[in-house]
PDB file of C-alpha atoms and ligand atoms in Angstrom:
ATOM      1  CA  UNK F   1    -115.064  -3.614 -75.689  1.00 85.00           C
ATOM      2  CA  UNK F   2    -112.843  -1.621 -73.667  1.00 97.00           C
ATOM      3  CA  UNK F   3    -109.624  -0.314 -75.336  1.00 97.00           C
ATOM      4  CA  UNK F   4    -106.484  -2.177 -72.693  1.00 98.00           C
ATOM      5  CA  UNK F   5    -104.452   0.697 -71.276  1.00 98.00           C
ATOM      6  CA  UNK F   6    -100.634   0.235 -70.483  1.00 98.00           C
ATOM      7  CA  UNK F   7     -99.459   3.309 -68.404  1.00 98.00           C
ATOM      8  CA  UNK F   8     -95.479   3.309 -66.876  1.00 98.00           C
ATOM      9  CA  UNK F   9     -95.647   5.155 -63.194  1.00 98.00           C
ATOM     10  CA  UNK F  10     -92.002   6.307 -62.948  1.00 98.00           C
ATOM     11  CA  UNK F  11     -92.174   7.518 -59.945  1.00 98.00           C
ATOM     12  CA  UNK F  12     -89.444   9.770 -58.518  1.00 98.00           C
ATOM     13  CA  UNK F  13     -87.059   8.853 -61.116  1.00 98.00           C
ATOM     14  CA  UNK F  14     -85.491  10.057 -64.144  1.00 98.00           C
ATOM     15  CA  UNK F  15     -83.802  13.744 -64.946  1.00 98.00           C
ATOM     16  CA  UNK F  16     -85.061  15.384 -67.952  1.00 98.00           C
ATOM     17  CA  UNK F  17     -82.501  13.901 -70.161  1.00 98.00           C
ATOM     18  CA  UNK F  18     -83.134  10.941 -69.177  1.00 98.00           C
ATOM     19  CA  UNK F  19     -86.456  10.632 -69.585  1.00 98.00           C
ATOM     20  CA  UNK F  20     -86.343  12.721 -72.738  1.00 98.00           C
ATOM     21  CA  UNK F  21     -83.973   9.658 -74.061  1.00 98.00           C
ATOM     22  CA  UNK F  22     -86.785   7.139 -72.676  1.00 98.00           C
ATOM     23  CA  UNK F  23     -89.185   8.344 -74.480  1.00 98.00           C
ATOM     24  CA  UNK F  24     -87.547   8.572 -77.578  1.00 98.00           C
ATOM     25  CA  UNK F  25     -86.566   4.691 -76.981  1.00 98.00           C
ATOM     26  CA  UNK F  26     -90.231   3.988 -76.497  1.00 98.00           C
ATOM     27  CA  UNK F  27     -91.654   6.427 -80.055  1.00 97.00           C
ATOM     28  CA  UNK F  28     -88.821   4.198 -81.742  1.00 97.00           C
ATOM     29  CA  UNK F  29     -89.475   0.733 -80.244  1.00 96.00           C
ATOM     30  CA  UNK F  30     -93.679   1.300 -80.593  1.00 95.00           C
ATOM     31  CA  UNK F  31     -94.865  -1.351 -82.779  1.00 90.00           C
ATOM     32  CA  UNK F  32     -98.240   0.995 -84.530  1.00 82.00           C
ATOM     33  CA  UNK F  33    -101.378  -0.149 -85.469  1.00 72.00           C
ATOM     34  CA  UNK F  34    -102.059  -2.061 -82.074  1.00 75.00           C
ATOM     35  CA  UNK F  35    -105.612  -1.269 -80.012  1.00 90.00           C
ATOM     36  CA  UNK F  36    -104.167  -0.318 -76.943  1.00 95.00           C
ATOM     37  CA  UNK F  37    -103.671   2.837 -75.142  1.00 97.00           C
ATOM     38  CA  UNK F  38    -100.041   3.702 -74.093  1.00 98.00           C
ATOM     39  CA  UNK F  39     -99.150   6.659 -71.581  1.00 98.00           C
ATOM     40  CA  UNK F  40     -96.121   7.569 -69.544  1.00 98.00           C
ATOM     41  CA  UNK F  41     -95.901   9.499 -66.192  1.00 99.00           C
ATOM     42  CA  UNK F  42     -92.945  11.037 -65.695  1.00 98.00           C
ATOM     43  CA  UNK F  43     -92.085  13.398 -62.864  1.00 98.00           C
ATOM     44  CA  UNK F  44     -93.408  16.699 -63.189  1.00 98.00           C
ATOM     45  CA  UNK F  45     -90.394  18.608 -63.559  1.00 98.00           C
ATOM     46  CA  UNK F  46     -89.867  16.328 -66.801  1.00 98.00           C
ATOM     47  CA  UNK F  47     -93.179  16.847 -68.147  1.00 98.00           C
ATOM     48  CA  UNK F  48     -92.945  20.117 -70.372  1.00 98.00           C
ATOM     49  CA  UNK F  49     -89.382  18.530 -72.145  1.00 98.00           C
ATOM     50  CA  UNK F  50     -91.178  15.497 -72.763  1.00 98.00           C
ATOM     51  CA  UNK F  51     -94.595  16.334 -74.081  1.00 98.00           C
ATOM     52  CA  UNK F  52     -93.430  18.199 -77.644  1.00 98.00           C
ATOM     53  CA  UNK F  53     -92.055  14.642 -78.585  1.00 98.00           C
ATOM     54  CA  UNK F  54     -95.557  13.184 -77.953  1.00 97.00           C
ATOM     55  CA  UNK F  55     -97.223  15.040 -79.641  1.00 96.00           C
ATOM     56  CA  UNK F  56     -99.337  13.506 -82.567  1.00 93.00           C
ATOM     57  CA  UNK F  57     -97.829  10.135 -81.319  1.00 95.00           C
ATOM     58  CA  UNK F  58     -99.510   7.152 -79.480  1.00 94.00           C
ATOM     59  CA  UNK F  59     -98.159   8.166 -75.996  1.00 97.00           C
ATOM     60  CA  UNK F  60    -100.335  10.193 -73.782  1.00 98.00           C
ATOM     61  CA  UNK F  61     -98.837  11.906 -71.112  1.00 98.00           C
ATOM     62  CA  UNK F  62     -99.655  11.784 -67.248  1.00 98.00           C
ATOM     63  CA  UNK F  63     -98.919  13.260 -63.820  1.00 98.00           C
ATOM     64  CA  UNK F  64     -98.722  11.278 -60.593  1.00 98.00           C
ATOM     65  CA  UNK F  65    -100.206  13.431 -58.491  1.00 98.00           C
ATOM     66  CA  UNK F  66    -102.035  17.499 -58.425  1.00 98.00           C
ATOM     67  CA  UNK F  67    -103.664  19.260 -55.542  1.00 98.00           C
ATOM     68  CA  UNK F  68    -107.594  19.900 -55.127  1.00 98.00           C
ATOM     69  CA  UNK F  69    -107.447  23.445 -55.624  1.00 98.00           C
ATOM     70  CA  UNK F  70    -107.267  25.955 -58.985  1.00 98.00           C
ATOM     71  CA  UNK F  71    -104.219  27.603 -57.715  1.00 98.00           C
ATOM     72  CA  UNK F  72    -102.969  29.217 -54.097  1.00 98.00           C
ATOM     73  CA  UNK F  73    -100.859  29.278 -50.965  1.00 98.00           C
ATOM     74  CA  UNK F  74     -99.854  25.510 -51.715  1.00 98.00           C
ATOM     75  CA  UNK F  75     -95.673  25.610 -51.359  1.00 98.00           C
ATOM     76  CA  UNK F  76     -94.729  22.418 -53.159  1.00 97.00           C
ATOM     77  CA  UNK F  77     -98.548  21.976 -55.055  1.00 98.00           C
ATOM     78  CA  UNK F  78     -99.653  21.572 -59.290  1.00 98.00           C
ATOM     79  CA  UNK F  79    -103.141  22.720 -59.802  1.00 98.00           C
ATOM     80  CA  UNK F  80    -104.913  20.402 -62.007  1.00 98.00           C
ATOM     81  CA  UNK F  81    -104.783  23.057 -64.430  1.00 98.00           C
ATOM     82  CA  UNK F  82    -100.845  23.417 -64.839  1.00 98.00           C
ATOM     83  CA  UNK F  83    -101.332  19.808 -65.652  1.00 98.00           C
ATOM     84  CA  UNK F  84    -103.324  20.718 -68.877  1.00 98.00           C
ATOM     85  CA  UNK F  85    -101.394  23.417 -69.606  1.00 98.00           C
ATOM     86  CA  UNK F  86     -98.598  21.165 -69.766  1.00 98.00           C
ATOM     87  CA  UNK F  87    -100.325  19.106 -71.592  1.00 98.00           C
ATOM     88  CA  UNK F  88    -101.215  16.068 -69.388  1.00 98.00           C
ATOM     89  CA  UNK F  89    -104.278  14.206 -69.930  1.00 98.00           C
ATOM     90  CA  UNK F  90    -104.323  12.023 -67.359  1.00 98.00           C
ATOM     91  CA  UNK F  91    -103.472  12.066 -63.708  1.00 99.00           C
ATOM     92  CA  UNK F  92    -102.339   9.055 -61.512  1.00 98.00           C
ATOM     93  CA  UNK F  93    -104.610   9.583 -57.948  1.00 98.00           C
ATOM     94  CA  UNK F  94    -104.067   8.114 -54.423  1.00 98.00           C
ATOM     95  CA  UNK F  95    -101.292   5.855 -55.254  1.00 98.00           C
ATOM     96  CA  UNK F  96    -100.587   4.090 -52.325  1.00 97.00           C
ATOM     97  CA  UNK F  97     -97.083   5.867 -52.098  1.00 98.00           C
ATOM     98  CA  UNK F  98     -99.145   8.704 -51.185  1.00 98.00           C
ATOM     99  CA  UNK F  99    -101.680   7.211 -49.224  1.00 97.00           C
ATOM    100  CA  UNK F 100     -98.514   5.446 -47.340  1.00 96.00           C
ATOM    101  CA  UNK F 101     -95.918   8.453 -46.791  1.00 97.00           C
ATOM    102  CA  UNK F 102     -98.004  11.072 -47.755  1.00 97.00           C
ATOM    103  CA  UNK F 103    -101.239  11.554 -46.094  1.00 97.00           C
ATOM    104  CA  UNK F 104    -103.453  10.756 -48.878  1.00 98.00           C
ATOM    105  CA  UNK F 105    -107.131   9.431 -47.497  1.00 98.00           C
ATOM    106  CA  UNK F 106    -110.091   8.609 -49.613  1.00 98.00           C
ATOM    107  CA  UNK F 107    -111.764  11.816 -48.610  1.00 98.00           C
ATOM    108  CA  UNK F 108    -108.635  13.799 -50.505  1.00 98.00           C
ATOM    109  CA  UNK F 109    -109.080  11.213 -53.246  1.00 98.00           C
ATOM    110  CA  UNK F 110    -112.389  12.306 -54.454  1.00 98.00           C
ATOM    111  CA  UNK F 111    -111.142  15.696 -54.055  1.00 98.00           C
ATOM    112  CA  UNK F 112    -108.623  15.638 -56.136  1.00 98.00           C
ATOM    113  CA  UNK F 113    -111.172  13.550 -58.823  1.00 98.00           C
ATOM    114  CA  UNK F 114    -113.482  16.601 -58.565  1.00 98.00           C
ATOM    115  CA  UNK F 115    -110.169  19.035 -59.555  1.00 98.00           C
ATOM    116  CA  UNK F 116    -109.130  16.772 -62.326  1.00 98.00           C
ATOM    117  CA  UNK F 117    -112.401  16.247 -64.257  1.00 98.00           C
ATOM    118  CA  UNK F 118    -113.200  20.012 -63.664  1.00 98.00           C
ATOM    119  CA  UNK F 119    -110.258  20.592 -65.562  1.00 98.00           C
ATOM    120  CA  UNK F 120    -110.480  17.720 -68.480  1.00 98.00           C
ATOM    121  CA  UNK F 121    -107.676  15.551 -66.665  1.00 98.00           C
ATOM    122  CA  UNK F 122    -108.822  11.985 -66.742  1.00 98.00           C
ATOM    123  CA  UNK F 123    -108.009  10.111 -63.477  1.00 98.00           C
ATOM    124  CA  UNK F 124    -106.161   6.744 -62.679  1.00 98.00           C
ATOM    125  CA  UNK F 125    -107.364   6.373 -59.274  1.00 98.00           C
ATOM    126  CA  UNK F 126    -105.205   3.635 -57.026  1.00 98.00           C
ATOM    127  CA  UNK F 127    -107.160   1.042 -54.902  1.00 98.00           C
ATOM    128  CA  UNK F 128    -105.578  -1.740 -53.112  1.00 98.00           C
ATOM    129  CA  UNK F 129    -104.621  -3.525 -49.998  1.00 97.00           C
ATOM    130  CA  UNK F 130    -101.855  -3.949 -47.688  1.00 96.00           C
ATOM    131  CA  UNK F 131    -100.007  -7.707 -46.984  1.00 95.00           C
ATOM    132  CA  UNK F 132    -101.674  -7.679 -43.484  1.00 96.00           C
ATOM    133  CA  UNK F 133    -104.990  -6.881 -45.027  1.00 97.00           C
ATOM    134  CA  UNK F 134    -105.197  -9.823 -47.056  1.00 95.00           C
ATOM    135  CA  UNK F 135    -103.955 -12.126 -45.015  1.00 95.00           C
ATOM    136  CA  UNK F 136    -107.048 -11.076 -42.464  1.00 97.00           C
ATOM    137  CA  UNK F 137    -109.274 -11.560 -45.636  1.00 96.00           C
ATOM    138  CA  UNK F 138    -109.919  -8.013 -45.682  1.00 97.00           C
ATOM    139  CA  UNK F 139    -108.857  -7.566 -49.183  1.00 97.00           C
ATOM    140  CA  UNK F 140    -112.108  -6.476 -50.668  1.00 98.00           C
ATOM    141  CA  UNK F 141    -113.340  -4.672 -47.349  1.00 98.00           C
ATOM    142  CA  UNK F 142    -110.616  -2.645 -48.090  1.00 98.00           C
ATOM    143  CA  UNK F 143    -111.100  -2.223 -51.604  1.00 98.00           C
ATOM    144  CA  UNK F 144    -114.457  -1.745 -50.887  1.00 98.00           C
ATOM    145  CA  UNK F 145    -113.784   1.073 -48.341  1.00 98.00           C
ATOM    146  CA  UNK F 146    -111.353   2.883 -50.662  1.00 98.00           C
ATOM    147  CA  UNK F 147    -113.891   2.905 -53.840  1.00 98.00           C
ATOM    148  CA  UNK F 148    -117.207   4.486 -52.172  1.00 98.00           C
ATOM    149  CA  UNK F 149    -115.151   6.835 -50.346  1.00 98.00           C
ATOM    150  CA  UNK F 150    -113.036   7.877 -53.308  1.00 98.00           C
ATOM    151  CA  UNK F 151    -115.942   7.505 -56.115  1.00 98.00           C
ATOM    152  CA  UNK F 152    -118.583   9.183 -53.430  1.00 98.00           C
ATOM    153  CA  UNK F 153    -120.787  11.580 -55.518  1.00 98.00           C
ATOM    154  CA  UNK F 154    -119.587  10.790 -59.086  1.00 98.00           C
ATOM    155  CA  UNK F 155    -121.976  10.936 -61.971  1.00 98.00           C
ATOM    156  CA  UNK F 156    -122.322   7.986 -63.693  1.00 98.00           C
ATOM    157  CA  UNK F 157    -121.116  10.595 -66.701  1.00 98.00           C
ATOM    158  CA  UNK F 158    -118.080  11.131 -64.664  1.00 98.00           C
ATOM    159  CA  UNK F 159    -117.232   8.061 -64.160  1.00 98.00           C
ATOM    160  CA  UNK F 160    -116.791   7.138 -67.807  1.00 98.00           C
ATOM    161  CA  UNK F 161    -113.859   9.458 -67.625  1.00 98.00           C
ATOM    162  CA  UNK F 162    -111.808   7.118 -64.858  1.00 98.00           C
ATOM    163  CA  UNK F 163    -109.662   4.084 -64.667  1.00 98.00           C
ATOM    164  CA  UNK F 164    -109.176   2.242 -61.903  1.00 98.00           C
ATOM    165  CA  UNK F 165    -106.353   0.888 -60.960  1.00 98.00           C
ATOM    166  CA  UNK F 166    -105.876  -1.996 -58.790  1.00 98.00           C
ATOM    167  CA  UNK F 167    -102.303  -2.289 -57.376  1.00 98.00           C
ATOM    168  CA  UNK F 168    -102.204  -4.311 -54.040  1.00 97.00           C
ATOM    169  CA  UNK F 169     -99.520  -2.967 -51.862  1.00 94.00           C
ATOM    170  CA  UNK F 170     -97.978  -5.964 -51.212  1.00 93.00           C
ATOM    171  CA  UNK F 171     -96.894  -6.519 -54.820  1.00 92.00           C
ATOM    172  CA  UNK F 172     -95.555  -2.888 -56.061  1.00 92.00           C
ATOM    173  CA  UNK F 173     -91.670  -3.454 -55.921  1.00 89.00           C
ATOM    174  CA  UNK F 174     -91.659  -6.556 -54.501  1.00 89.00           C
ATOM    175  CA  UNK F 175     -91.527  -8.610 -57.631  1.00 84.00           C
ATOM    176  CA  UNK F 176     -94.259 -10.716 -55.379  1.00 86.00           C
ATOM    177  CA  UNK F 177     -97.226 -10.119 -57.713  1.00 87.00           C
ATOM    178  CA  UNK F 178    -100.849 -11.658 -57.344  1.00 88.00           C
ATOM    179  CA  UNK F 179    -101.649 -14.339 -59.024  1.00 94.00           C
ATOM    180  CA  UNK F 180    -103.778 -14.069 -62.049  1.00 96.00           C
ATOM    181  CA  UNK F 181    -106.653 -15.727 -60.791  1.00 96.00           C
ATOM    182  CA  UNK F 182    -106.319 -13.005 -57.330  1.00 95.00           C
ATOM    183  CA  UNK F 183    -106.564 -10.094 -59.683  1.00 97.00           C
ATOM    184  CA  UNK F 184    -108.877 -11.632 -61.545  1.00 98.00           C
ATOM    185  CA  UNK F 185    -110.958 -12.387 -58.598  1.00 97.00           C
ATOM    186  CA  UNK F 186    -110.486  -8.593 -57.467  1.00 98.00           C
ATOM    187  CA  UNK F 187    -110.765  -6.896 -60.541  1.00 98.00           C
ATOM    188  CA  UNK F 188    -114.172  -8.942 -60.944  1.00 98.00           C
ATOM    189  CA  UNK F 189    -115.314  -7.379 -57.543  1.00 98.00           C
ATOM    190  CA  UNK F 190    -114.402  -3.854 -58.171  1.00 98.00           C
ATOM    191  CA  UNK F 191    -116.441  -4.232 -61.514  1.00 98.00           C
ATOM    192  CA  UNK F 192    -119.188  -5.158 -59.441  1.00 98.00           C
ATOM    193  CA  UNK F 193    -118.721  -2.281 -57.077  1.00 98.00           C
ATOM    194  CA  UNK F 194    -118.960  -0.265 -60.087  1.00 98.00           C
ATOM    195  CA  UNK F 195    -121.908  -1.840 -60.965  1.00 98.00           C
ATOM    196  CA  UNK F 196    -123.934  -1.480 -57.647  1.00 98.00           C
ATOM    197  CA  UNK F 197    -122.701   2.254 -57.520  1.00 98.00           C
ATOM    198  CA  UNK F 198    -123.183   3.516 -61.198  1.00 98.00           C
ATOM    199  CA  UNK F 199    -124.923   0.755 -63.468  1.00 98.00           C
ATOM    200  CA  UNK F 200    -124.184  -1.609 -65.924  1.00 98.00           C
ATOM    201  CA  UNK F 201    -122.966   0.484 -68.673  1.00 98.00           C
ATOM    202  CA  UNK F 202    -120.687   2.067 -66.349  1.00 98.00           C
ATOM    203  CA  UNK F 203    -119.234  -0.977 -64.979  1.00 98.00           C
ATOM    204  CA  UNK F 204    -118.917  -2.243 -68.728  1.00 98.00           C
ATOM    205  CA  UNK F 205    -116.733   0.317 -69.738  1.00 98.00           C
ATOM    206  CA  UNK F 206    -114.520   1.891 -67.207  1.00 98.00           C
ATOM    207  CA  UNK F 207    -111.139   0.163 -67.410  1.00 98.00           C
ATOM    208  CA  UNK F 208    -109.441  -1.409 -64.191  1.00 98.00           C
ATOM    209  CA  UNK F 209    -105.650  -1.745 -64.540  1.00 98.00           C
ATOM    210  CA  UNK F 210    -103.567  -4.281 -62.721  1.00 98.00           C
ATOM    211  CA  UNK F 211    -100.428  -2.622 -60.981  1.00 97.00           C
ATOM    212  CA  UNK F 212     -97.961  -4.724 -58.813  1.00 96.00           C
ATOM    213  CA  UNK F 213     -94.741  -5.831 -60.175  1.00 95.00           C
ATOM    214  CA  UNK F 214     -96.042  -6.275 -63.864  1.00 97.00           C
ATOM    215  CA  UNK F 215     -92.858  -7.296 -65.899  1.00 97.00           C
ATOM    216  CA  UNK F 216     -92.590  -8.896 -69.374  1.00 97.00           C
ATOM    217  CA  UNK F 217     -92.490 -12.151 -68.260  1.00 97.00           C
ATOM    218  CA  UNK F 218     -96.176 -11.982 -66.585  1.00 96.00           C
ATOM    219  CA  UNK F 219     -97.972  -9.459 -68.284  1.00 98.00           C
ATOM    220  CA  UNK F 220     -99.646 -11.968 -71.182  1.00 98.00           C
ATOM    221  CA  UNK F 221    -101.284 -14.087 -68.154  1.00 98.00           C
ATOM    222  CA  UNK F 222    -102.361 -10.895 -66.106  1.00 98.00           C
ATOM    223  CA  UNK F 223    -103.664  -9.506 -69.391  1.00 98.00           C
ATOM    224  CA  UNK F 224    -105.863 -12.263 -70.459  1.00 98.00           C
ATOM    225  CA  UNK F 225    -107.623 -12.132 -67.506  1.00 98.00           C
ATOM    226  CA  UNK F 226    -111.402 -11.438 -68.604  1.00 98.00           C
ATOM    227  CA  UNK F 227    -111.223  -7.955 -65.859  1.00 98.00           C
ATOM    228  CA  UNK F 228    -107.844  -6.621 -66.732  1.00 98.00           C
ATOM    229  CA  UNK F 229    -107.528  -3.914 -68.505  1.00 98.00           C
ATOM    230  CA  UNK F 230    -104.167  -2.416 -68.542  1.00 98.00           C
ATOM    231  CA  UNK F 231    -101.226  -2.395 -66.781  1.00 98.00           C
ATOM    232  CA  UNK F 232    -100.192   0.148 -64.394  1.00 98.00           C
ATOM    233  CA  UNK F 233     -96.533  -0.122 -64.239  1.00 98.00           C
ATOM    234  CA  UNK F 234     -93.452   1.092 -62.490  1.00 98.00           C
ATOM    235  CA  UNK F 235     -90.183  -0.461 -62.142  1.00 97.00           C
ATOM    236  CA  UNK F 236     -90.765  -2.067 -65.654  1.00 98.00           C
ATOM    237  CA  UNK F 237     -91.108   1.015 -67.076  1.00 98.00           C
ATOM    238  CA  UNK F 238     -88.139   2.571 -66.276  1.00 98.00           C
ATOM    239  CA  UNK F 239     -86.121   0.752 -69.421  1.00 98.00           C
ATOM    240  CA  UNK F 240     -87.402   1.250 -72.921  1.00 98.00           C
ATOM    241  CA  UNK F 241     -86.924  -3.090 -73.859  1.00 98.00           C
ATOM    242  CA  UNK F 242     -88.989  -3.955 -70.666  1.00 98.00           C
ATOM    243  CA  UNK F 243     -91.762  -1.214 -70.749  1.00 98.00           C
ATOM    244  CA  UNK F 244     -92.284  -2.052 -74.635  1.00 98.00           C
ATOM    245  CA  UNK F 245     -92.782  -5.798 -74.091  1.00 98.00           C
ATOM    246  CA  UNK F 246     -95.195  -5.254 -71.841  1.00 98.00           C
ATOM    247  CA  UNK F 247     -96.884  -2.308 -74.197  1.00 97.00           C
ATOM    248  CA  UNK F 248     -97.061  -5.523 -77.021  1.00 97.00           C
ATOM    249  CA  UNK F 249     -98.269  -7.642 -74.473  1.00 97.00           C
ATOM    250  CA  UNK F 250    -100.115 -10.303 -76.622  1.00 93.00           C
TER     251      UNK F 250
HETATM  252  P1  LIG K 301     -93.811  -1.821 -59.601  1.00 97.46           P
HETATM  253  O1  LIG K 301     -94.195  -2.160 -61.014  1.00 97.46           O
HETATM  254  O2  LIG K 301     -92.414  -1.310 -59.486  1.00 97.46           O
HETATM  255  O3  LIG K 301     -94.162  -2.908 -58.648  1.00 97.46           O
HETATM  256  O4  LIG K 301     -94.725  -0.550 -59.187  1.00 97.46           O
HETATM  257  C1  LIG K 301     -96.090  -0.620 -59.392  1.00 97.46           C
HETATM  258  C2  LIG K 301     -96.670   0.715 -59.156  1.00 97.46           C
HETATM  259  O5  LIG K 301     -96.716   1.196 -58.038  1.00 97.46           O
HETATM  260  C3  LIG K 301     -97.181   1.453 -60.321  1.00 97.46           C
HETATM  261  O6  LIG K 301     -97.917   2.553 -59.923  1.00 97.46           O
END
């Protein structure tokens, strides 16, 4: 059985008050006792004033982003290890805000995997297509391209440690999100990706989140798909009521 993981991407938004007084929202509002994995990313400069409140709680800190290398001439760079030191334990990879605006390619993808795992960070690492892409029924080429080039070389061992996340471009801020049955459909074929590339077991147990415009009013559907996993969430999860009811998703 894998454990569902609800994670809130918040982007570039949110001063350190404010997120400190989101996450106290969310330790308040967090119903205990429920399977499910719950982490917030906040920017990094927010990270260090919000992680002594989760401590010992059921909220896991993440990053959105850290460069390849241990440390260096990066102006503007985290090493995966300030991320620990912080204390992240996860690590949101190749969102397609980076891919788009940022230069991000599969190639720097599995990079930055490499970094993270060297340094105990577990990865989210962001798949998905563009509108144009899908309407070409190209979705899963795509898909297809961005998993062996970003998974290239991983250890079946190594890939225990990921989650995937599927978040098709065309539904992250839109409030245009797919269909059940499409991320169903997808989520089915990345699962078999996983399958062809690291085995059974593998593609049993690594969790694939669905990211795209998740709100509380479609997360139960999206969530009782038989391939989704989690949620990877941003808008969302900017307000403690909204993130929450999609944290209790039922
Ligand atoms: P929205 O939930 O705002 O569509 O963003 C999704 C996303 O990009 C999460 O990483």
């Amino acid at each position: 059985m894998r454990k569902p993981i609800i994670a809130g991407n918040w982007k570039m938004y949110k001063t350190i008050g404010e997120a400190v007084e989101l996450v106290k929202a969310l330790l308040v509002g967090l119903e205990s006792g429920r399977d499910r994995e719950v982490l917030v990313c906040p920017p990094f400069t927010a990270l260090y004033a919000v992680r002594p409140l989760l401590v010992g709680t059921a909220i896991s800190l993440g990053a959105q982003d850290l460069h390849h290398e241990a440390q260096g001439a990066y102006t503007g760079a985290i090493a995966p290890g300030m991320l620990t030191d912080v204390g992240c334990s996860y690590v949101i990879i190749g969102h397609s805000e980076r891919r788009q605006y940022f230069g991000e390619t599969d190639a720097s993808v599995n990079k930055k995997i490499g970094a993270a795992l060297g340094v105990g960070l577990k990865p989210i690492v962001c798949v998905g297509e563009v509108k144009a892409e899908r309407d070409a029924g190209q979705a899963e080429a795509v898909v297809g391209g961005q998993l062996a080039g970003g998974l290239a070389g991983l250890s079946p061992e190594q890939m225990l440690k990921l989650v995937i996340a599927y978040e098709p471009v065309w539904a992250i801020g839109t409030g245009d999100t797919a269909t059940p049955a499409d991320a169903q459909m997808m989520h089915a074929f990345i699962r078999s990706r996983l399958h062809a590339q690291f085995g059974a077991e593998v593609a049993e147990a690594v969790r694939i989140q669905y990211g795209g415009s998740v709100k509380p009013d479609n997360v139960d559907e999206l969530m009782a798909q038989p391939d989704i996993d989690g949620a990877l969430v941003g808008g969302a999860a900017l307000k403690a009521d909204s993130f929450l009811r999609i944290v209790h998703f039922h």
